[in-house]
Amino acid sequence: MVASAVLFGFMTVTIRLASKQLHAFEIAFFRSLFGFLFALPLLLRHGPGFLRTNKWGFYVLRCCIGIVSMLAGFWAVVHLPLAQAISLSYATPLFVTIGAVLFLGEVVRLRRWTAVLLGFIGVLVIVRPGAADFSAVSLVALLAAALSGTVAISIKYLSRTEHPDAIVLITTGLWVLLALPAALPVWQWPNAESWLWVILAGGFGTVAHLLWTRALKLGEVSALTPLSFLQLPVVIVFGYFLFAEKLDLWTVVGAAIIVGSNIYIAHRETRLARRVITDKGVASETAV
């Protein structure tokens, strides 16, 4: 999880570096393209048969939402201070909690709803609507987070029947096709330096995603979630030294509130999952 967080941070930095020449939408296309190429070894590992699915329609819908989230997120990374863009992306688990209630029928009780409410207070602290330095781009970052939450819900649904590696490979392949129409109107061929950054963005993103899924398979969400926020200090350091971005106090306070609420939500979800497993075990023993 630590490696995943650091690589996601590196990916964010390479996106900003590529934006010196390229539009955010074109960077999103190249990130998808090279991410797909870096994911192709999964096909060699499993064989083409593992891509068989009867959920192509759902995949397309999921990826349409996902590509809009990616375009909005890349736009925010390019036009906002890195720390602010990443901090607002941490609102995704808040939207996931709401989506789980609406679409998966999960029961969320008072303490988790309180954590969600506190998380959105942290969002307001960062965005500060009505303040003199309010930026509408921060709303684009929130749109990316909300759509990313929808994508996370779809992954939960697909993972019930689909192989995790198949989800990664099919998703990245469809993203390439869906990102191209947005990239064409702003297209310009990358120079040598930009090629380096977009290739690294694809590699960092895919490897980080694979490490993230592997970490969640091996460990508990409540223990791993705090480590995922190591992405923030990575982008803070690079933002300062590469782009002369100073850390805003409101961003620090808001990010701390959002991170705290996310950690509590992850902790509660893990405890409830353990309780369900324990109850099932007791029921099975009773039946025997």
Tab-separated table of C-alpha atoms in Angstrom, residues 17-158:
chain	number	residue	atom	x	y	z
A	17	LEU	CA	4.987	17.947	-15.880
A	18	ALA	CA	3.400	16.752	-19.140
A	19	SER	CA	0.907	19.629	-18.965
A	20	LYS	CA	3.720	22.086	-19.770
A	21	GLN	CA	3.138	21.102	-23.400
A	22	LEU	CA	0.032	18.910	-23.586
A	23	HIS	CA	-3.650	19.464	-22.775
A	24	ALA	CA	-5.061	17.540	-19.817
A	25	PHE	CA	-7.378	15.535	-22.105
A	26	GLU	CA	-4.494	14.373	-24.297
A	27	ILE	CA	-2.518	13.390	-21.208
A	28	ALA	CA	-5.514	11.315	-20.078
A	29	PHE	CA	-5.487	9.494	-23.432
A	30	PHE	CA	-1.779	8.685	-23.237
A	31	ARG	CA	-2.098	7.643	-19.594
A	32	SER	CA	-4.834	5.204	-20.679
A	33	LEU	CA	-2.857	3.977	-23.703
A	34	PHE	CA	0.385	3.284	-21.876
A	35	GLY	CA	-1.512	2.024	-18.848
A	36	PHE	CA	-3.144	-0.552	-21.128
A	37	LEU	CA	0.226	-1.556	-22.588
A	38	PHE	CA	1.672	-1.996	-19.107
A	39	ALA	CA	-1.371	-4.148	-18.198
A	40	LEU	CA	-1.018	-6.461	-21.227
A	41	PRO	CA	1.258	-8.944	-19.377
A	42	LEU	CA	-1.892	-9.894	-17.451
A	43	LEU	CA	-3.171	-11.372	-20.710
A	44	LEU	CA	-0.031	-13.488	-21.059
A	45	ARG	CA	-0.375	-14.635	-17.471
A	46	HIS	CA	-4.018	-15.722	-17.643
A	47	GLY	CA	-4.643	-16.321	-21.347
A	48	PRO	CA	-7.364	-14.672	-23.450
A	49	GLY	CA	-10.083	-16.887	-21.994
A	50	PHE	CA	-10.236	-14.936	-18.742
A	51	LEU	CA	-11.633	-11.919	-20.623
A	52	ARG	CA	-14.883	-13.723	-21.439
A	53	THR	CA	-17.788	-11.926	-19.822
A	54	ASN	CA	-21.503	-11.368	-20.271
A	55	LYS	CA	-21.303	-7.873	-18.757
A	56	TRP	CA	-19.905	-5.873	-21.672
A	57	GLY	CA	-22.749	-3.379	-21.503
A	58	PHE	CA	-22.035	-2.724	-17.835
A	59	TYR	CA	-18.305	-2.391	-18.567
A	60	VAL	CA	-18.989	0.231	-21.242
A	61	LEU	CA	-21.290	2.210	-18.949
A	62	ARG	CA	-18.770	1.987	-16.099
A	63	CYS	CA	-15.918	3.117	-18.337
A	64	CYS	CA	-17.929	6.028	-19.773
A	65	ILE	CA	-18.388	7.305	-16.217
A	66	GLY	CA	-14.774	6.510	-15.405
A	67	ILE	CA	-13.336	8.408	-18.355
A	68	VAL	CA	-15.321	11.537	-17.461
A	69	SER	CA	-13.957	11.189	-13.932
A	70	MET	CA	-10.423	10.829	-15.295
A	71	LEU	CA	-10.747	13.854	-17.601
A	72	ALA	CA	-12.119	15.974	-14.757
A	73	GLY	CA	-9.449	14.719	-12.353
A	74	PHE	CA	-6.603	15.409	-14.798
A	75	TRP	CA	-8.039	18.874	-15.490
A	76	ALA	CA	-8.019	19.565	-11.754
A	77	VAL	CA	-4.439	18.303	-11.329
A	78	VAL	CA	-3.291	20.602	-14.133
A	79	HIS	CA	-5.148	23.723	-12.964
A	80	LEU	CA	-5.153	23.441	-9.142
A	81	PRO	CA	-2.262	23.267	-6.671
A	82	LEU	CA	-1.324	19.596	-6.438
A	83	ALA	CA	-2.037	19.322	-2.699
A	84	GLN	CA	-5.514	20.805	-3.141
A	85	ALA	CA	-6.371	18.574	-6.107
A	86	ILE	CA	-5.302	15.407	-4.280
A	87	SER	CA	-6.998	16.435	-1.039
A	88	LEU	CA	-10.325	16.886	-2.855
A	89	SER	CA	-9.894	13.492	-4.523
A	90	TYR	CA	-10.054	11.974	-1.028
A	91	ALA	CA	-13.759	12.826	-1.013
A	92	THR	CA	-14.306	9.711	-3.155
A	93	PRO	CA	-14.904	7.336	-0.179
A	94	LEU	CA	-17.584	9.716	1.085
A	95	PHE	CA	-19.459	9.366	-2.211
A	96	VAL	CA	-18.835	5.597	-2.132
A	97	THR	CA	-20.619	5.353	1.222
A	98	ILE	CA	-23.619	7.218	-0.169
A	99	GLY	CA	-23.601	5.125	-3.357
A	100	ALA	CA	-23.414	1.877	-1.399
A	101	VAL	CA	-26.662	2.830	0.314
A	102	LEU	CA	-28.403	3.884	-2.904
A	103	PHE	CA	-27.223	1.139	-5.268
A	104	LEU	CA	-25.989	-1.807	-3.172
A	105	GLY	CA	-28.560	-1.668	-0.381
A	106	GLU	CA	-25.911	-1.405	2.338
A	107	VAL	CA	-27.043	-0.200	5.764
A	108	VAL	CA	-25.136	2.820	7.099
A	109	ARG	CA	-25.837	3.870	10.658
A	110	LEU	CA	-25.473	7.124	12.535
A	111	ARG	CA	-21.745	7.013	13.271
A	112	ARG	CA	-20.755	6.466	9.649
A	113	TRP	CA	-23.205	9.128	8.459
A	114	THR	CA	-21.591	11.491	10.966
A	115	ALA	CA	-18.159	10.674	9.529
A	116	VAL	CA	-19.467	11.369	6.007
A	117	LEU	CA	-20.891	14.716	7.137
A	118	LEU	CA	-17.580	15.671	8.757
A	119	GLY	CA	-15.780	14.678	5.564
A	120	PHE	CA	-17.914	17.063	3.527
A	121	ILE	CA	-17.221	19.806	6.080
A	122	GLY	CA	-13.541	19.194	5.309
A	123	VAL	CA	-14.348	19.589	1.597
A	124	LEU	CA	-16.013	22.941	2.295
A	125	VAL	CA	-12.952	24.061	4.275
A	126	ILE	CA	-10.754	23.395	1.221
A	127	VAL	CA	-13.121	24.779	-1.417
A	128	ARG	CA	-14.364	27.772	0.642
A	129	PRO	CA	-17.255	28.784	-1.624
A	130	GLY	CA	-17.764	32.531	-1.523
A	131	ALA	CA	-14.162	33.280	-0.518
A	132	ALA	CA	-12.126	35.721	-2.587
A	133	ASP	CA	-9.733	33.014	-3.787
A	134	PHE	CA	-12.471	30.476	-4.586
A	135	SER	CA	-11.715	28.541	-7.782
A	136	ALA	CA	-14.420	26.891	-9.877
A	137	VAL	CA	-11.823	24.267	-10.840
A	138	SER	CA	-12.229	22.841	-7.330
A	139	LEU	CA	-15.796	21.925	-8.312
A	140	VAL	CA	-14.362	19.981	-11.257
A	141	ALA	CA	-12.168	18.084	-8.774
A	142	LEU	CA	-15.260	17.281	-6.703
A	143	LEU	CA	-17.068	16.065	-9.835
A	144	ALA	CA	-14.127	13.747	-10.475
A	145	ALA	CA	-14.344	12.435	-6.903
A	146	ALA	CA	-18.104	11.848	-7.131
A	147	LEU	CA	-17.813	9.974	-10.438
A	148	SER	CA	-14.852	8.013	-9.074
A	149	GLY	CA	-17.113	6.938	-6.211
A	150	THR	CA	-19.609	5.631	-8.773
A	151	VAL	CA	-16.808	3.707	-10.466
A	152	ALA	CA	-15.784	2.190	-7.128
A	153	ILE	CA	-19.356	1.001	-6.589
A	154	SER	CA	-19.302	-0.612	-10.041
A	155	ILE	CA	-16.051	-2.398	-9.175
A	156	LYS	CA	-17.705	-3.832	-6.058
A	157	TYR	CA	-20.518	-5.106	-8.263
A	158	LEU	CA	-18.231	-6.557	-10.954
